mmCIF file of C-alpha atoms and ligand atoms in Angstrom:
data_model
loop_
_atom_site.group_PDB
_atom_site.id
_atom_site.type_symbol
_atom_site.label_atom_id
_atom_site.label_comp_id
_atom_site.label_asym_id
_atom_site.label_seq_id
_atom_site.Cartn_x
_atom_site.Cartn_y
_atom_site.Cartn_z
ATOM 1 C CA MET A 1 -21.463 10.035 3.451
ATOM 2 C CA LYS A 2 -19.747 7.783 6.011
ATOM 3 C CA ARG A 3 -15.937 7.739 6.098
ATOM 4 C CA GLN A 4 -15.626 4.096 5.038
ATOM 5 C CA ASN A 5 -17.978 4.652 2.089
ATOM 6 C CA VAL A 6 -15.927 7.670 0.945
ATOM 7 C CA ARG A 7 -12.726 5.642 1.304
ATOM 8 C CA LYS A 8 -14.094 2.738 -0.736
ATOM 9 C CA LEU A 9 -15.475 5.108 -3.391
ATOM 10 C CA ILE A 10 -12.021 6.725 -3.816
ATOM 11 C CA LEU A 11 -10.433 3.254 -4.059
ATOM 12 C CA ILE A 12 -12.890 2.178 -6.746
ATOM 13 C CA ILE A 13 -12.268 5.377 -8.752
ATOM 14 C CA SER A 14 -8.533 4.644 -8.467
ATOM 15 C CA LEU A 15 -9.190 1.082 -9.697
ATOM 16 C CA LEU A 16 -11.142 2.413 -12.699
ATOM 17 C CA LEU A 17 -8.165 4.647 -13.534
ATOM 18 C CA PHE A 18 -5.700 1.737 -13.262
ATOM 19 C CA PRO A 19 -5.376 1.261 -17.066
ATOM 20 C CA VAL A 20 -4.114 4.863 -17.165
ATOM 21 C CA THR A 21 -1.874 4.731 -14.089
ATOM 22 C CA ILE A 22 -0.493 1.164 -14.041
ATOM 23 C CA TYR A 23 2.936 2.079 -15.504
ATOM 24 C CA TYR A 24 3.502 4.533 -12.656
ATOM 25 C CA PHE A 25 3.322 1.637 -10.152
ATOM 26 C CA SER A 26 5.249 -0.852 -12.242
ATOM 27 C CA PRO A 27 8.230 -2.730 -10.757
ATOM 28 C CA ALA A 28 9.337 -3.705 -14.291
ATOM 29 C CA ILE A 29 9.106 -0.285 -15.986
ATOM 30 C CA ILE A 30 11.435 1.255 -13.387
ATOM 31 C CA ILE A 31 14.084 -1.385 -14.287
ATOM 32 C CA MET A 32 13.583 -0.881 -18.036
ATOM 33 C CA GLY A 33 14.031 2.879 -17.546
ATOM 34 C CA ALA A 34 17.056 2.383 -15.285
ATOM 35 C CA LEU A 35 18.867 0.323 -17.965
ATOM 36 C CA GLU A 36 18.442 3.282 -20.327
ATOM 37 C CA GLY A 37 19.416 5.800 -17.639
ATOM 38 C CA ILE A 38 15.843 7.127 -17.428
ATOM 39 C CA ILE A 39 14.261 8.260 -14.175
ATOM 40 C CA ASN A 40 10.630 7.597 -15.031
ATOM 41 C CA GLY A 41 7.160 7.955 -13.539
ATOM 42 C CA SER A 42 7.324 4.809 -11.419
ATOM 43 C CA PHE A 43 10.674 5.912 -9.931
ATOM 44 C CA CYS A 44 9.122 9.264 -8.941
ATOM 45 C CA VAL A 45 5.958 7.638 -7.546
ATOM 46 C CA PHE A 46 7.931 5.158 -5.409
ATOM 47 C CA ALA A 47 10.175 7.978 -4.127
ATOM 48 C CA LEU A 48 7.067 10.016 -3.260
ATOM 49 C CA MET A 49 5.595 6.995 -1.460
ATOM 50 C CA LEU A 50 8.700 6.712 0.709
ATOM 51 C CA ILE A 51 8.747 10.428 1.569
ATOM 52 C CA GLY A 52 4.949 10.688 1.962
ATOM 53 C CA SER A 53 4.793 7.753 4.364
ATOM 54 C CA ILE A 54 7.054 9.613 6.829
ATOM 55 C CA PHE A 55 4.058 11.917 7.396
ATOM 56 C CA PHE A 56 1.079 9.815 6.299
ATOM 57 C CA GLY A 57 2.085 6.233 7.124
ATOM 58 C CA ARG A 58 0.331 3.758 4.847
ATOM 59 C CA LEU A 59 -2.689 5.955 4.080
ATOM 60 C CA PHE A 60 -1.934 5.455 0.375
ATOM 61 C CA CYS A 61 -2.760 1.732 0.745
ATOM 62 C CA SER A 62 -6.152 2.326 2.301
ATOM 63 C CA TYR A 63 -7.316 5.434 0.442
ATOM 64 C CA LEU A 64 -5.611 5.600 -2.973
ATOM 65 C CA CYS A 65 -4.109 2.323 -4.176
ATOM 66 C CA PRO A 66 -5.881 0.830 -7.236
ATOM 67 C CA MET A 67 -4.837 -2.644 -6.107
ATOM 68 C CA GLY A 68 -6.477 -1.889 -2.762
ATOM 69 C CA GLY A 69 -9.640 -1.053 -4.724
ATOM 70 C CA LEU A 70 -9.470 -4.391 -6.509
ATOM 71 C CA GLN A 71 -9.130 -6.207 -3.204
ATOM 72 C CA GLU A 72 -12.140 -4.353 -1.768
ATOM 73 C CA CYS A 73 -14.092 -5.970 -4.627
ATOM 74 C CA THR A 74 -12.683 -9.464 -4.004
ATOM 75 C CA GLY A 75 -13.970 -9.169 -0.427
ATOM 76 C CA LEU A 76 -17.342 -10.107 -1.949
ATOM 77 C CA ILE A 77 -15.856 -13.522 -2.812
ATOM 78 C CA ASN A 78 -13.539 -14.207 0.124
ATOM 79 C CA ASN A 79 -13.954 -12.022 3.194
ATOM 80 C CA LYS A 80 -11.748 -13.897 5.628
ATOM 81 C CA THR A 81 -8.817 -12.041 7.195
ATOM 82 C CA PRO A 82 -5.345 -13.525 6.700
ATOM 83 C CA LYS A 83 -3.450 -13.961 9.966
ATOM 84 C CA LEU A 84 -0.247 -12.026 10.537
ATOM 85 C CA GLY A 85 2.769 -14.337 10.492
ATOM 86 C CA SER A 86 6.048 -15.197 8.846
ATOM 87 C CA ARG A 87 4.415 -15.283 5.388
ATOM 88 C CA ASN A 88 4.058 -11.499 5.628
ATOM 89 C CA ARG A 89 7.844 -11.339 5.206
ATOM 90 C CA ILE A 90 7.613 -12.659 1.619
ATOM 91 C CA LYS A 91 6.971 -9.113 0.364
ATOM 92 C CA TYR A 92 10.221 -7.900 1.946
ATOM 93 C CA VAL A 93 12.194 -10.648 0.170
ATOM 94 C CA ILE A 94 10.546 -9.646 -3.133
ATOM 95 C CA TRP A 95 11.322 -5.981 -2.401
ATOM 96 C CA VAL A 96 15.016 -6.594 -1.608
ATOM 97 C CA ILE A 97 15.559 -8.655 -4.800
ATOM 98 C CA TRP A 98 13.752 -6.006 -6.837
ATOM 99 C CA MET A 99 15.700 -3.116 -5.249
ATOM 100 C CA VAL A 100 19.000 -4.875 -6.024
ATOM 101 C CA ALA A 101 17.849 -5.267 -9.659
ATOM 102 C CA VAL A 102 16.902 -1.555 -9.854
ATOM 103 C CA ILE A 103 20.216 -0.385 -8.363
ATOM 104 C CA LEU A 104 22.256 -2.724 -10.612
ATOM 105 C CA SER A 105 20.302 -1.525 -13.645
ATOM 106 C CA PHE A 106 21.170 2.098 -12.858
ATOM 107 C CA ILE A 107 24.829 1.173 -12.279
ATOM 108 C CA LEU A 108 25.069 -0.804 -15.553
ATOM 109 C CA ARG A 109 23.179 1.784 -17.655
ATOM 110 C CA LYS A 110 24.813 2.860 -20.905
ATOM 111 C CA SER A 111 23.450 6.427 -21.060
ATOM 112 C CA PRO A 112 23.638 9.455 -18.768
ATOM 113 C CA LEU A 113 20.721 9.942 -16.370
ATOM 114 C CA LYS A 114 17.708 11.881 -17.616
ATOM 115 C CA LEU A 115 14.131 12.432 -16.454
ATOM 116 C CA ASP A 116 11.186 11.172 -18.516
ATOM 117 C CA PHE A 117 8.101 10.979 -16.287
ATOM 118 C CA PHE A 118 5.873 9.635 -19.084
ATOM 119 C CA TYR A 119 8.353 6.932 -20.210
ATOM 120 C CA LEU A 120 6.656 4.206 -22.334
ATOM 121 C CA THR A 121 3.216 5.814 -21.986
ATOM 122 C CA ASP A 122 1.132 7.336 -24.773
ATOM 123 C CA HIS A 123 0.479 10.961 -23.726
ATOM 124 C CA GLY A 124 0.670 9.780 -20.094
ATOM 125 C CA ILE A 125 -1.708 6.824 -20.613
ATOM 126 C CA SER A 126 -0.265 3.412 -19.745
ATOM 127 C CA ILE A 127 -2.518 0.960 -21.574
ATOM 128 C CA ALA A 128 -2.546 2.439 -25.043
ATOM 129 C CA ASN A 129 -1.936 -0.627 -27.203
ATOM 130 C CA ILE A 130 -2.987 -4.252 -27.346
ATOM 131 C CA TYR A 131 0.320 -5.605 -25.936
ATOM 132 C CA SER A 132 -0.022 -3.496 -22.794
ATOM 133 C CA TYR A 133 -3.142 -5.492 -21.934
ATOM 134 C CA ILE A 134 -0.922 -8.541 -21.337
ATOM 135 C CA ILE A 135 0.902 -6.605 -18.588
ATOM 136 C CA TYR A 136 -2.366 -5.169 -17.295
ATOM 137 C CA TYR A 137 -4.147 -8.495 -16.895
ATOM 138 C CA GLY A 138 -0.941 -10.093 -15.559
ATOM 139 C CA ILE A 139 -0.896 -7.568 -12.693
ATOM 140 C CA ILE A 140 -4.655 -7.914 -12.166
ATOM 141 C CA CYS A 141 -4.204 -11.705 -11.754
ATOM 142 C CA LEU A 142 -1.257 -11.177 -9.398
ATOM 143 C CA VAL A 143 -3.553 -9.182 -7.102
ATOM 144 C CA LEU A 144 -6.766 -11.110 -7.715
ATOM 145 C CA VAL A 145 -5.585 -14.693 -7.200
ATOM 146 C CA PRO A 146 -3.999 -14.232 -3.718
ATOM 147 C CA ALA A 147 -6.997 -12.157 -2.580
ATOM 148 C CA ILE A 148 -9.489 -14.796 -3.747
ATOM 149 C CA ILE A 149 -7.502 -17.653 -2.172
ATOM 150 C CA GLY A 150 -6.085 -15.892 0.910
ATOM 151 C CA GLY A 151 -8.810 -13.368 1.749
ATOM 152 C CA LYS A 152 -8.845 -9.659 2.574
ATOM 153 C CA ARG A 153 -5.839 -7.738 1.294
ATOM 154 C CA ALA A 154 -3.790 -10.938 0.807
ATOM 155 C CA PHE A 155 -1.797 -9.220 -1.947
ATOM 156 C CA CYS A 156 -0.864 -6.398 0.494
ATOM 157 C CA HIS A 157 0.074 -8.979 3.135
ATOM 158 C CA TYR A 158 2.327 -11.207 1.061
ATOM 159 C CA ILE A 159 3.336 -9.697 -2.284
ATOM 160 C CA CYS A 160 3.068 -5.907 -2.550
ATOM 161 C CA TRP A 161 6.382 -4.413 -3.696
ATOM 162 C CA MET A 162 5.267 -0.928 -2.628
ATOM 163 C CA ALA A 163 4.414 -1.678 1.014
ATOM 164 C CA PRO A 164 8.062 -1.890 2.212
ATOM 165 C CA PHE A 165 8.690 1.704 1.032
ATOM 166 C CA MET A 166 5.874 2.865 3.288
ATOM 167 C CA VAL A 167 6.886 0.638 6.199
ATOM 168 C CA ILE A 168 10.381 2.181 6.033
ATOM 169 C CA GLY A 169 8.996 5.748 5.747
ATOM 170 C CA ASN A 170 6.587 5.122 8.613
ATOM 171 C CA ARG A 171 9.416 3.847 10.802
ATOM 172 C CA ILE A 172 11.569 6.877 9.961
ATOM 173 C CA GLY A 173 8.680 9.188 10.943
ATOM 174 C CA ARG A 174 8.174 7.289 14.194
ATOM 175 C CA LYS A 175 11.892 7.143 15.055
ATOM 176 C CA CYS A 176 12.409 10.860 14.343
ATOM 177 C CA ARG A 177 9.176 11.762 16.204
ATOM 178 C CA ILE A 178 7.864 13.662 13.172
ATOM 179 C CA LYS A 179 4.262 14.931 13.210
ATOM 180 C CA ARG A 180 2.400 12.247 11.276
ATOM 181 C CA VAL A 181 -0.946 10.501 10.893
ATOM 182 C CA LYS A 182 -1.318 7.634 13.341
ATOM 183 C CA LEU A 183 -3.828 5.846 15.538
ATOM 184 C CA ILE A 184 -4.384 6.615 19.204
ATOM 185 C CA GLY A 185 -6.183 4.159 21.489
ATOM 186 C CA ASP A 186 -7.796 4.990 24.837
ATOM 187 C CA LYS A 187 -7.458 2.029 27.162
ATOM 188 C CA ASP A 188 -9.926 3.556 29.669
ATOM 189 C CA LEU A 189 -12.757 3.718 27.120
ATOM 190 C CA CYS A 190 -12.153 0.190 25.807
ATOM 191 C CA VAL A 191 -14.545 -2.525 27.032
ATOM 192 C CA GLY A 192 -12.683 -5.386 25.340
ATOM 193 C CA CYS A 193 -15.463 -6.294 22.877
ATOM 194 C CA LYS A 194 -12.836 -6.980 20.147
ATOM 195 C CA GLN A 195 -14.990 -5.496 17.381
ATOM 196 C CA CYS A 196 -11.858 -3.685 16.172
ATOM 197 C CA ASP A 197 -10.022 -7.024 15.772
ATOM 198 C CA LYS A 198 -12.873 -8.362 13.636
ATOM 199 C CA LYS A 199 -12.958 -5.224 11.476
ATOM 200 C CA CYS A 200 -9.207 -4.954 10.795
ATOM 201 C CA PRO A 201 -8.491 -6.123 7.215
ATOM 202 C CA MET A 202 -4.815 -6.575 8.077
ATOM 203 C CA GLY A 203 -5.386 -9.152 10.822
ATOM 204 C CA ILE A 204 -3.962 -6.915 13.559
ATOM 205 C CA GLU A 205 -5.035 -7.580 17.155
ATOM 206 C CA VAL A 206 -6.087 -3.982 17.610
ATOM 207 C CA SER A 207 -7.693 -4.443 21.048
ATOM 208 C CA GLU A 208 -4.395 -5.733 22.421
ATOM 209 C CA LYS A 209 -2.639 -2.661 21.050
ATOM 210 C CA VAL A 210 -5.207 -0.398 22.727
ATOM 211 C CA GLN A 211 -4.522 -2.163 26.033
ATOM 212 C CA ASN A 212 -0.759 -1.853 25.522
ATOM 213 C CA HIS A 213 -1.019 1.886 24.747
ATOM 214 C CA ASP A 214 0.976 1.383 21.538
ATOM 215 C CA MET A 215 -1.037 1.376 18.310
ATOM 216 C CA HIS A 216 1.949 1.129 15.964
ATOM 217 C CA ASP A 217 2.045 -1.834 13.589
ATOM 218 C CA ASP A 218 3.985 -2.045 10.310
ATOM 219 C CA GLU A 219 0.976 -3.724 8.696
ATOM 220 C CA CYS A 220 -1.521 -1.000 9.685
ATOM 221 C CA ILE A 221 -2.786 0.786 6.579
ATOM 222 C CA LEU A 222 -4.671 3.446 8.581
ATOM 223 C CA CYS A 223 -7.975 2.479 6.963
ATOM 224 C CA GLY A 224 -9.934 3.525 10.047
ATOM 225 C CA GLU A 225 -12.145 0.393 10.061
ATOM 226 C CA CYS A 226 -11.251 -0.137 13.733
ATOM 227 C CA ILE A 227 -12.085 3.505 14.524
ATOM 228 C CA ASP A 228 -15.490 3.341 12.865
ATOM 229 C CA GLY A 229 -16.213 -0.154 14.229
ATOM 230 C CA CYS A 230 -15.497 0.663 17.867
ATOM 231 C CA PRO A 231 -18.759 1.170 19.790
ATOM 232 C CA LYS A 232 -16.957 3.118 22.539
ATOM 233 C CA LYS A 233 -14.975 5.477 20.278
ATOM 234 C CA ALA A 234 -11.800 4.280 21.972
ATOM 235 C CA ILE A 235 -9.663 4.674 18.831
ATOM 236 C CA ARG A 236 -9.049 7.796 16.784
ATOM 237 C CA TYR A 237 -6.735 9.296 14.189
ATOM 238 C CA ASP A 238 -4.076 11.663 15.437
ATOM 239 C CA PHE A 239 -1.550 13.999 13.794
ATOM 240 C CA LYS A 240 1.016 14.769 16.485
HETATM 241 S S1 LIG B 301 -13.800 -2.126 19.456
HETATM 242 FE FE1 LIG B 301 -13.264 -0.454 20.866
HETATM 243 S S2 LIG B 301 -14.081 -1.101 22.841
HETATM 244 FE FE2 LIG B 301 -14.055 -2.940 21.540
HETATM 245 S S3 LIG B 301 -12.056 -3.905 21.991
HETATM 246 FE FE3 LIG B 301 -11.720 -2.546 20.230
HETATM 247 S S4 LIG B 301 -11.030 -0.608 21.135
HETATM 248 FE FE4 LIG B 301 -11.971 -1.813 22.799
HETATM 249 S S1 LIG B 302 -5.436 -1.300 12.866
HETATM 250 FE FE1 LIG B 302 -7.282 -0.135 12.264
HETATM 251 S S2 LIG B 302 -6.543 1.431 10.819
HETATM 252 FE FE2 LIG B 302 -4.924 -0.153 11.000
HETATM 253 S S3 LIG B 302 -5.345 -1.586 9.328
HETATM 254 FE FE3 LIG B 302 -6.391 -2.388 11.142
HETATM 255 S S4 LIG B 302 -8.481 -1.536 10.999
HETATM 256 FE FE4 LIG B 302 -7.206 -0.359 9.589
#
């Protein structure tokens, strides 16, 4: 099976499991736990995202994220690519406000810290009662509406509260020159057809990056669409 088909299949499986896993990605559940002094599943998942992205960049976004899977489906409705611009900074504003709320909640907690990975779940399952569906469909709408109006991965571009963790981790990996997954472009093989630009769901001008010999971009989710779309095989993954 082709790489992009495998990637999309994994994303769709992750989307199907979203009713089970949603509380482990929840920006609200981490605050609720923090107020009670509980380090819960979402805290651990976000910490793992930060550490993992030092070595794997934003591979989680392109290969594992259930919300990525949902946006692959909305591509059937609106397939245009949002342009990179100042609106991409909205997610950082959301992230900073949220982080302040999480830190304050831990500071103001009334109980000593303890670990409960399955906090508020039923035997590890997030959506186990009728009220949880309100949260579930709320999050689905939060992803669905921007993607239908704004196009490919609009939620990742403008809203995602998880992306900044991975942008920070990716930058740490790059700054410390740690062995990590990244893209490499070969300027000599490139014929400037710009197929990679058309394929990129994150609106990155990939061909320009190939010419500049620097493939790094905070918005790159390492999906490999540019690699598989390049007729000259001028782009590849690297782990050095
Ligand atoms: S698709 Fe390949 S050959 Fe075409 S512009 Fe991009 S890197 Fe160059
Ligand atoms: S630059 Fe390539 S790997 Fe990165 S998001 Fe765009 S298409 Fe995917």
